[in-house]
PDB file of C-alpha atoms and ligand atoms in Angstrom:
ATOM      1  CA  MET D  16      -7.402  23.607  19.539  1.00  0.00           C
ATOM      2  CA  ALA D  17      -5.890  20.165  19.910  1.00  0.00           C
ATOM      3  CA  GLU D  18      -4.495  18.600  16.779  1.00  0.00           C
ATOM      4  CA  ARG D  19      -6.849  16.038  15.307  1.00  0.00           C
ATOM      5  CA  ASN D  20      -5.711  12.479  14.965  1.00  0.00           C
ATOM      6  CA  ARG D  21      -2.812  11.888  12.687  1.00  0.00           C
ATOM      7  CA  ILE D  22      -3.453   9.240  10.061  1.00  0.00           C
ATOM      8  CA  GLY D  23      -1.155   6.299   9.319  1.00  0.00           C
ATOM      9  CA  VAL D  24      -1.114   4.779   5.842  1.00  0.00           C
ATOM     10  CA  LEU D  25       0.440   1.419   4.963  1.00  0.00           C
ATOM     11  CA  GLY D  26       1.100   0.093   1.494  1.00  0.00           C
ATOM     12  CA  ASP D  27       1.374  -3.321  -0.086  1.00  0.00           C
ATOM     13  CA  LEU D  28       1.725  -5.681   2.897  1.00  0.00           C
ATOM     14  CA  HIS D  29       1.942  -8.928   0.936  1.00  0.00           C
ATOM     15  CA  SER D  30       1.589 -11.376   3.839  1.00  0.00           C
ATOM     16  CA  ASN D  31       4.777 -10.086   5.510  1.00  0.00           C
ATOM     17  CA  LEU D  32       3.769 -10.178   9.185  1.00  0.00           C
ATOM     18  CA  SER D  33       7.141  -9.056  10.601  1.00  0.00           C
ATOM     19  CA  ALA D  34       7.085  -5.923   8.430  1.00  0.00           C
ATOM     20  CA  LEU D  35       3.459  -5.189   9.372  1.00  0.00           C
ATOM     21  CA  GLU D  36       4.207  -5.504  13.091  1.00  0.00           C
ATOM     22  CA  ALA D  37       7.238  -3.221  12.789  1.00  0.00           C
ATOM     23  CA  THR D  38       5.290  -0.506  10.959  1.00  0.00           C
ATOM     24  CA  LEU D  39       2.400  -0.713  13.444  1.00  0.00           C
ATOM     25  CA  GLY D  40       4.930  -0.279  16.258  1.00  0.00           C
ATOM     26  CA  LEU D  41       6.284   2.813  14.552  1.00  0.00           C
ATOM     27  CA  LEU D  42       2.814   4.273  13.952  1.00  0.00           C
ATOM     28  CA  GLY D  43       1.877   3.546  17.579  1.00  0.00           C
ATOM     29  CA  ALA D  44       4.954   5.394  18.829  1.00  0.00           C
ATOM     30  CA  GLU D  45       3.959   8.354  16.635  1.00  0.00           C
ATOM     31  CA  GLY D  46       0.547   8.468  18.320  1.00  0.00           C
ATOM     32  CA  VAL D  47      -1.320   7.741  15.111  1.00  0.00           C
ATOM     33  CA  GLY D  48      -5.054   7.011  15.529  1.00  0.00           C
ATOM     34  CA  GLU D  49      -6.644   5.941  12.287  1.00  0.00           C
ATOM     35  CA  ILE D  50      -4.731   3.550   9.996  1.00  0.00           C
ATOM     36  CA  LEU D  51      -5.416   2.947   6.295  1.00  0.00           C
ATOM     37  CA  CYS D  52      -4.055   0.345   3.868  1.00  0.00           C
ATOM     38  CA  VAL D  53      -3.853   0.735   0.087  1.00  0.00           C
ATOM     39  CA  GLY D  54      -4.295  -2.998  -0.610  1.00  0.00           C
ATOM     40  CA  ASP D  55      -2.326  -6.031  -1.732  1.00  0.00           C
ATOM     41  CA  VAL D  56      -2.735  -7.425   1.757  1.00  0.00           C
ATOM     42  CA  VAL D  57      -1.777 -10.911   0.536  1.00  0.00           C
ATOM     43  CA  GLY D  58       0.483 -12.473  -2.110  1.00  0.00           C
ATOM     44  CA  TYR D  59       4.240 -13.185  -2.118  1.00  0.00           C
ATOM     45  CA  GLY D  60       4.697 -13.668   1.646  1.00  0.00           C
ATOM     46  CA  PRO D  61       4.263 -16.580   4.072  1.00  0.00           C
ATOM     47  CA  ARG D  62       1.654 -15.356   6.583  1.00  0.00           C
ATOM     48  CA  PRO D  63      -1.539 -14.238   4.815  1.00  0.00           C
ATOM     49  CA  ASN D  64      -3.929 -15.221   7.626  1.00  0.00           C
ATOM     50  CA  GLU D  65      -1.953 -13.475  10.352  1.00  0.00           C
ATOM     51  CA  VAL D  66      -1.740 -10.249   8.331  1.00  0.00           C
ATOM     52  CA  CYS D  67      -5.473 -10.270   7.511  1.00  0.00           C
ATOM     53  CA  ALA D  68      -6.310 -10.993  11.166  1.00  0.00           C
ATOM     54  CA  ILE D  69      -4.362  -7.969  12.411  1.00  0.00           C
ATOM     55  CA  LEU D  70      -6.015  -5.642   9.904  1.00  0.00           C
ATOM     56  CA  ARG D  71      -9.444  -6.930  10.913  1.00  0.00           C
ATOM     57  CA  GLU D  72      -8.726  -6.726  14.663  1.00  0.00           C
ATOM     58  CA  ARG D  73      -7.341  -3.211  14.435  1.00  0.00           C
ATOM     59  CA  ASN D  74     -10.138  -1.979  12.194  1.00  0.00           C
ATOM     60  CA  ILE D  75      -7.683  -0.841   9.576  1.00  0.00           C
ATOM     61  CA  GLN D  76      -9.576   0.517   6.577  1.00  0.00           C
ATOM     62  CA  ALA D  77      -8.280  -1.177   3.454  1.00  0.00           C
ATOM     63  CA  VAL D  78      -9.018  -1.305  -0.243  1.00  0.00           C
ATOM     64  CA  ALA D  79      -8.429  -4.351  -2.461  1.00  0.00           C
ATOM     65  CA  GLY D  80      -5.284  -4.727  -4.560  1.00  0.00           C
ATOM     66  CA  ASN D  81      -4.658  -6.866  -7.637  1.00  0.00           C
ATOM     67  CA  HIS D  82      -3.158  -9.740  -5.594  1.00  0.00           C
ATOM     68  CA  ASP D  83      -6.217  -9.701  -3.290  1.00  0.00           C
ATOM     69  CA  TRP D  84      -8.496  -9.809  -6.320  1.00  0.00           C
ATOM     70  CA  ALA D  85      -6.528 -12.613  -7.950  1.00  0.00           C
ATOM     71  CA  LEU D  86      -6.713 -14.659  -4.753  1.00  0.00           C
ATOM     72  CA  LEU D  87     -10.510 -14.304  -4.912  1.00  0.00           C
ATOM     73  CA  GLY D  88     -10.595 -15.320  -8.563  1.00  0.00           C
ATOM     74  CA  LYS D  89     -11.619 -11.815  -9.701  1.00  0.00           C
ATOM     75  CA  LEU D  90      -8.441 -11.401 -11.756  1.00  0.00           C
ATOM     76  CA  ALA D  91      -6.778 -14.024 -13.958  1.00  0.00           C
ATOM     77  CA  LEU D  92      -3.531 -15.526 -12.653  1.00  0.00           C
ATOM     78  CA  ASP D  93      -1.858 -15.147 -16.050  1.00  0.00           C
ATOM     79  CA  TYR D  94      -1.728 -11.402 -15.336  1.00  0.00           C
ATOM     80  CA  PHE D  95       1.126 -12.227 -12.916  1.00  0.00           C
ATOM     81  CA  ASN D  96       4.767 -13.284 -13.227  1.00  0.00           C
ATOM     82  CA  PRO D  97       5.466 -16.956 -12.389  1.00  0.00           C
ATOM     83  CA  TYR D  98       6.703 -16.235  -8.824  1.00  0.00           C
ATOM     84  CA  ALA D  99       3.684 -14.100  -7.988  1.00  0.00           C
ATOM     85  CA  ARG D 100       1.394 -16.736  -9.514  1.00  0.00           C
ATOM     86  CA  GLU D 101       2.979 -19.545  -7.535  1.00  0.00           C
ATOM     87  CA  ALA D 102       2.632 -17.534  -4.323  1.00  0.00           C
ATOM     88  CA  LEU D 103      -1.032 -16.780  -5.084  1.00  0.00           C
ATOM     89  CA  GLU D 104      -1.776 -20.448  -5.696  1.00  0.00           C
ATOM     90  CA  TRP D 105      -0.080 -21.293  -2.387  1.00  0.00           C
ATOM     91  CA  THR D 106      -2.057 -18.547  -0.622  1.00  0.00           C
ATOM     92  CA  ARG D 107      -5.356 -19.904  -1.988  1.00  0.00           C
ATOM     93  CA  GLY D 108      -4.614 -23.144  -0.155  1.00  0.00           C
ATOM     94  CA  GLN D 109      -3.855 -21.345   3.111  1.00  0.00           C
ATOM     95  CA  ILE D 110      -6.386 -18.564   3.473  1.00  0.00           C
ATOM     96  CA  SER D 111      -9.135 -19.114   6.033  1.00  0.00           C
ATOM     97  CA  ARG D 112     -12.815 -18.734   5.222  1.00  0.00           C
ATOM     98  CA  GLU D 113     -13.111 -15.658   7.471  1.00  0.00           C
ATOM     99  CA  ASN D 114     -10.151 -13.909   5.907  1.00  0.00           C
ATOM    100  CA  ARG D 115     -11.352 -14.723   2.413  1.00  0.00           C
ATOM    101  CA  ASP D 116     -14.738 -13.212   3.252  1.00  0.00           C
ATOM    102  CA  TRP D 117     -13.061 -10.151   4.684  1.00  0.00           C
ATOM    103  CA  LEU D 118     -10.918  -9.698   1.544  1.00  0.00           C
ATOM    104  CA  GLU D 119     -14.088 -10.111  -0.492  1.00  0.00           C
ATOM    105  CA  SER D 120     -15.647  -7.226   1.446  1.00  0.00           C
ATOM    106  CA  LEU D 121     -12.898  -4.740   0.571  1.00  0.00           C
ATOM    107  CA  PRO D 122     -13.897  -1.956  -1.817  1.00  0.00           C
ATOM    108  CA  LEU D 123     -11.679  -0.755  -4.671  1.00  0.00           C
ATOM    109  CA  ARG D 124     -11.620   2.810  -3.373  1.00  0.00           C
ATOM    110  CA  LEU D 125     -12.571   4.767  -0.278  1.00  0.00           C
ATOM    111  CA  ASP D 126     -13.308   8.483  -0.249  1.00  0.00           C
ATOM    112  CA  THR D 127     -13.718  10.931   2.645  1.00  0.00           C
ATOM    113  CA  GLU D 128     -13.544  14.724   2.728  1.00  0.00           C
ATOM    114  CA  GLU D 129     -10.007  14.376   3.995  1.00  0.00           C
ATOM    115  CA  TRP D 130      -8.506  11.651   1.791  1.00  0.00           C
ATOM    116  CA  CYS D 131      -8.977   9.174  -1.026  1.00  0.00           C
ATOM    117  CA  LEU D 132      -7.594   5.618  -0.952  1.00  0.00           C
ATOM    118  CA  PHE D 133      -7.065   3.179  -3.844  1.00  0.00           C
ATOM    119  CA  HIS D 134      -4.512   0.589  -4.935  1.00  0.00           C
ATOM    120  CA  GLY D 135      -3.254   1.291  -8.449  1.00  0.00           C
ATOM    121  CA  CYS D 136      -4.819   4.128 -10.397  1.00  0.00           C
ATOM    122  CA  LEU D 137      -7.947   6.216 -10.935  1.00  0.00           C
ATOM    123  CA  PRO D 138     -10.467   6.647 -12.529  1.00  0.00           C
ATOM    124  CA  ARG D 139     -10.706   2.861 -13.034  1.00  0.00           C
ATOM    125  CA  PRO D 140      -9.215   1.221  -9.924  1.00  0.00           C
ATOM    126  CA  GLU D 141     -10.422  -2.191 -11.186  1.00  0.00           C
ATOM    127  CA  ASP D 142      -7.909  -1.993 -14.059  1.00  0.00           C
ATOM    128  CA  PHE D 143      -4.955  -1.873 -11.626  1.00  0.00           C
ATOM    129  CA  ASP D 144      -2.936   0.412 -13.901  1.00  0.00           C
ATOM    130  CA  TYR D 145       0.314   1.862 -12.579  1.00  0.00           C
ATOM    131  CA  LEU D 146       0.169   5.509 -11.552  1.00  0.00           C
ATOM    132  CA  GLN D 147       3.665   6.592 -12.492  1.00  0.00           C
ATOM    133  CA  SER D 148       3.408   9.386 -15.062  1.00  0.00           C
ATOM    134  CA  ILE D 149       2.264  12.988 -15.139  1.00  0.00           C
ATOM    135  CA  PRO D 150      -0.566  12.307 -17.651  1.00  0.00           C
ATOM    136  CA  ALA D 151      -1.867   9.430 -15.483  1.00  0.00           C
ATOM    137  CA  ALA D 152      -1.698  11.657 -12.387  1.00  0.00           C
ATOM    138  CA  GLU D 153      -3.574  14.477 -14.208  1.00  0.00           C
ATOM    139  CA  LYS D 154      -6.446  12.068 -14.875  1.00  0.00           C
ATOM    140  CA  ALA D 155      -6.405  10.638 -11.362  1.00  0.00           C
ATOM    141  CA  PHE D 156      -6.596  14.103  -9.749  1.00  0.00           C
ATOM    142  CA  GLU D 157      -9.804  14.759 -11.706  1.00  0.00           C
ATOM    143  CA  ASP D 158     -11.443  11.692 -10.192  1.00  0.00           C
ATOM    144  CA  PHE D 159     -11.439  12.601  -6.472  1.00  0.00           C
ATOM    145  CA  ASN D 160     -12.131  15.709  -4.391  1.00  0.00           C
ATOM    146  CA  ALA D 161     -10.053  15.365  -1.217  1.00  0.00           C
ATOM    147  CA  PRO D 162      -6.776  17.277  -0.823  1.00  0.00           C
ATOM    148  CA  ILE D 163      -4.767  14.041  -0.729  1.00  0.00           C
ATOM    149  CA  GLY D 164      -4.971  10.581  -2.286  1.00  0.00           C
ATOM    150  CA  PHE D 165      -2.987   7.533  -1.147  1.00  0.00           C
ATOM    151  CA  PHE D 166      -2.065   4.605  -3.376  1.00  0.00           C
ATOM    152  CA  GLY D 167       0.540   1.856  -3.902  1.00  0.00           C
ATOM    153  CA  HIS D 168       0.993  -0.936  -6.500  1.00  0.00           C
ATOM    154  CA  THR D 169       4.475   0.025  -7.807  1.00  0.00           C
ATOM    155  CA  HIS D 170       6.050  -0.395  -4.326  1.00  0.00           C
ATOM    156  CA  LEU D 171       7.975   2.854  -4.979  1.00  0.00           C
ATOM    157  CA  PRO D 172       7.235   5.700  -2.562  1.00  0.00           C
ATOM    158  CA  MET D 173       6.767   9.031  -4.382  1.00  0.00           C
ATOM    159  CA  THR D 174       4.451  12.025  -4.582  1.00  0.00           C
ATOM    160  CA  PHE D 175       2.629  13.865  -7.370  1.00  0.00           C
ATOM    161  CA  LEU D 176       1.902  17.450  -6.334  1.00  0.00           C
ATOM    162  CA  ARG D 177      -0.682  19.796  -7.798  1.00  0.00           C
ATOM    163  CA  ALA D 178       0.233  23.180  -6.319  1.00  0.00           C
ATOM    164  CA  ALA D 179      -2.556  25.795  -6.324  1.00  0.00           C
ATOM    165  CA  GLU D 180      -0.140  28.434  -7.559  1.00  0.00           C
ATOM    166  CA  GLU D 181       1.299  26.459 -10.458  1.00  0.00           C
ATOM    167  CA  GLU D 182      -0.030  25.233 -13.743  1.00  0.00           C
ATOM    168  CA  ALA D 183       2.126  22.102 -14.133  1.00  0.00           C
ATOM    169  CA  LEU D 184       2.067  18.970 -11.995  1.00  0.00           C
ATOM    170  CA  LYS D 185       5.278  17.997 -10.260  1.00  0.00           C
ATOM    171  CA  TRP D 186       6.548  14.875  -8.599  1.00  0.00           C
ATOM    172  CA  HIS D 187       9.075  14.360  -5.818  1.00  0.00           C
ATOM    173  CA  PHE D 188      10.574  11.715  -3.533  1.00  0.00           C
ATOM    174  CA  GLU D 189      10.774  13.776  -0.311  1.00  0.00           C
ATOM    175  CA  PRO D 190      10.238  11.696   2.841  1.00  0.00           C
ATOM    176  CA  ASP D 191       9.101  14.711   4.940  1.00  0.00           C
ATOM    177  CA  TRP D 192       7.193  17.641   3.454  1.00  0.00           C
ATOM    178  CA  THR D 193       4.061  19.736   3.977  1.00  0.00           C
ATOM    179  CA  LEU D 194       0.919  19.905   1.870  1.00  0.00           C
ATOM    180  CA  LEU D 195      -0.006  23.605   1.782  1.00  0.00           C
ATOM    181  CA  ARG D 196      -3.628  24.715   1.939  1.00  0.00           C
ATOM    182  CA  GLY D 197      -5.115  24.648  -1.550  1.00  0.00           C
ATOM    183  CA  ASP D 198      -2.508  22.226  -2.871  1.00  0.00           C
ATOM    184  CA  ARG D 199      -3.342  18.602  -3.639  1.00  0.00           C
ATOM    185  CA  ALA D 200      -1.210  15.466  -3.694  1.00  0.00           C
ATOM    186  CA  LEU D 201      -1.227  11.845  -4.771  1.00  0.00           C
ATOM    187  CA  VAL D 202       1.111   9.884  -2.528  1.00  0.00           C
ATOM    188  CA  ASN D 203       2.480   6.422  -3.163  1.00  0.00           C
ATOM    189  CA  VAL D 204       3.156   5.088   0.335  1.00  0.00           C
ATOM    190  CA  GLY D 205       5.611   2.322  -0.646  1.00  0.00           C
ATOM    191  CA  SER D 206       5.458  -1.329   0.383  1.00  0.00           C
ATOM    192  CA  PRO D 207       6.354  -2.766   3.813  1.00  0.00           C
ATOM    193  CA  GLY D 208       5.818  -6.285   2.499  1.00  0.00           C
ATOM    194  CA  GLN D 209       8.191  -6.082  -0.438  1.00  0.00           C
ATOM    195  CA  PRO D 210      10.005  -2.722  -0.775  1.00  0.00           C
ATOM    196  CA  ARG D 211      11.375  -2.001  -4.257  1.00  0.00           C
ATOM    197  CA  ASP D 212      13.134   1.314  -3.740  1.00  0.00           C
ATOM    198  CA  GLU D 213      16.439  -0.308  -2.751  1.00  0.00           C
ATOM    199  CA  ASN D 214      15.694   0.340   0.921  1.00  0.00           C
ATOM    200  CA  PRO D 215      14.828  -2.883   2.774  1.00  0.00           C
ATOM    201  CA  LEU D 216      13.311  -1.034   5.765  1.00  0.00           C
ATOM    202  CA  ALA D 217       9.500  -1.170   5.930  1.00  0.00           C
ATOM    203  CA  PRO D 218       7.837   2.179   5.071  1.00  0.00           C
ATOM    204  CA  ALA D 219       4.914   3.707   6.996  1.00  0.00           C
ATOM    205  CA  LEU D 220       3.357   7.043   6.096  1.00  0.00           C
ATOM    206  CA  VAL D 221       2.043   9.552   8.637  1.00  0.00           C
ATOM    207  CA  TYR D 222      -0.297  12.342   7.500  1.00  0.00           C
ATOM    208  CA  SER D 223      -1.366  15.208   9.754  1.00  0.00           C
ATOM    209  CA  PRO D 224      -4.543  16.759   8.261  1.00  0.00           C
ATOM    210  CA  ASP D 225      -4.242  19.949  10.362  1.00  0.00           C
ATOM    211  CA  SER D 226      -0.673  20.881   9.507  1.00  0.00           C
ATOM    212  CA  GLY D 227      -0.508  19.089   6.140  1.00  0.00           C
ATOM    213  CA  ARG D 228       2.735  17.377   7.161  1.00  0.00           C
ATOM    214  CA  VAL D 229       3.462  14.123   5.313  1.00  0.00           C
ATOM    215  CA  GLN D 230       6.223  11.873   6.677  1.00  0.00           C
ATOM    216  CA  LEU D 231       7.446   8.585   5.271  1.00  0.00           C
ATOM    217  CA  LEU D 232       9.038   6.700   8.177  1.00  0.00           C
ATOM    218  CA  ARG D 233      11.003   3.440   7.840  1.00  0.00           C
ATOM    219  CA  ALA D 234      11.080   0.555  10.299  1.00  0.00           C
ATOM    220  CA  PRO D 235      13.691  -2.193  10.556  1.00  0.00           C
ATOM    221  CA  TYR D 236      12.238  -5.690  10.982  1.00  0.00           C
ATOM    222  CA  PRO D 237      13.579  -9.272  11.200  1.00  0.00           C
ATOM    223  CA  ILE D 238      13.979  -9.970   7.467  1.00  0.00           C
ATOM    224  CA  ALA D 239      15.738 -13.296   8.118  1.00  0.00           C
ATOM    225  CA  ARG D 240      12.647 -14.567   9.950  1.00  0.00           C
ATOM    226  CA  GLU D 241      10.410 -13.890   6.938  1.00  0.00           C
ATOM    227  CA  GLN D 242      12.988 -15.450   4.602  1.00  0.00           C
ATOM    228  CA  ALA D 243      13.097 -18.610   6.736  1.00  0.00           C
ATOM    229  CA  LEU D 244       9.282 -18.833   6.673  1.00  0.00           C
ATOM    230  CA  ILE D 245       9.248 -18.353   2.893  1.00  0.00           C
ATOM    231  CA  ARG D 246      11.672 -21.289   2.538  1.00  0.00           C
ATOM    232  CA  LYS D 247       9.716 -23.406   5.012  1.00  0.00           C
ATOM    233  CA  ALA D 248       6.468 -22.775   3.129  1.00  0.00           C
ATOM    234  CA  GLY D 249       8.110 -23.875  -0.130  1.00  0.00           C
ATOM    235  CA  LEU D 250       7.496 -20.475  -1.742  1.00  0.00           C
ATOM    236  CA  PRO D 251      10.004 -19.307  -4.418  1.00  0.00           C
ATOM    237  CA  THR D 252      13.205 -18.345  -2.560  1.00  0.00           C
ATOM    238  CA  VAL D 253      13.629 -15.250  -4.755  1.00  0.00           C
ATOM    239  CA  LEU D 254      10.687 -13.764  -2.868  1.00  0.00           C
ATOM    240  CA  GLY D 255      12.776 -13.902   0.304  1.00  0.00           C
ATOM    241  CA  ASP D 256      16.121 -12.987  -1.268  1.00  0.00           C
ATOM    242  CA  ARG D 257      14.829  -9.702  -2.653  1.00  0.00           C
ATOM    243  CA  LEU D 258      13.641  -8.508   0.787  1.00  0.00           C
ATOM    244  CA  GLN D 259      17.136  -7.872   2.084  1.00  0.00           C
ATOM    245  CA  HIS D 260      17.987  -5.679  -0.901  1.00  0.00           C
ATOM    246  CA  GLY D 261      14.667  -3.860  -1.156  1.00  0.00           C
ATOM    247  CA  ILE D 262      14.253  -4.757  -4.829  1.00  0.00           C
TER     248      ILE D 262
HETATM  249 ZN1   ZN Q  18       1.833  -5.128  -4.564  1.00  0.00          ZN
END
């Protein structure tokens, strides 16, 4: 039997078109069919419309993140630090009607038999809590049925693993591992748009439902180009500076 399509999952894109293009190139070379995005499509970066347009054209299934919701006025701007707020205000002035409508159409979670997709945390994705502890992961596992759930929000790639054979949850940072039958995982796919794991390369996750293999690949991209566009747009320069350090 031929292997079913492998699935690509992208994290917080944050209007970074160069990083998005690099990760899509990587996923294309891997022969990935379906692509998912855990949200925070916009915010921070200089090309919100271009990033939205690619996701729409390629039929990438996405959920809404907190920056997407704030752009739409569904979340108060005082939730954000001053740089994020300034970038969101700038983005509000840039975003096209079509892209705004598309962002408005994004759900907070998507569930299939094979996977679950959300931005921050379950069971209340609209709270945008950070999923970064064992107790939070315990609760999140109870709120979906698929073997694997993908999320983002912290911009730190990592995995919570609920092994069928073991009582206690574990977490790990492995970039290439296999989900065994009966085991379940919650996988933070990292952020191409603004990595914060001290690795400036843009991450892209590949999941193979048949074999259970989970790979976090990293793509180089022209960081200087995004930094120049951030300066040109008048966005806070710190948003460009941090890209080259992955912080
Ligand atoms: Zn984010």
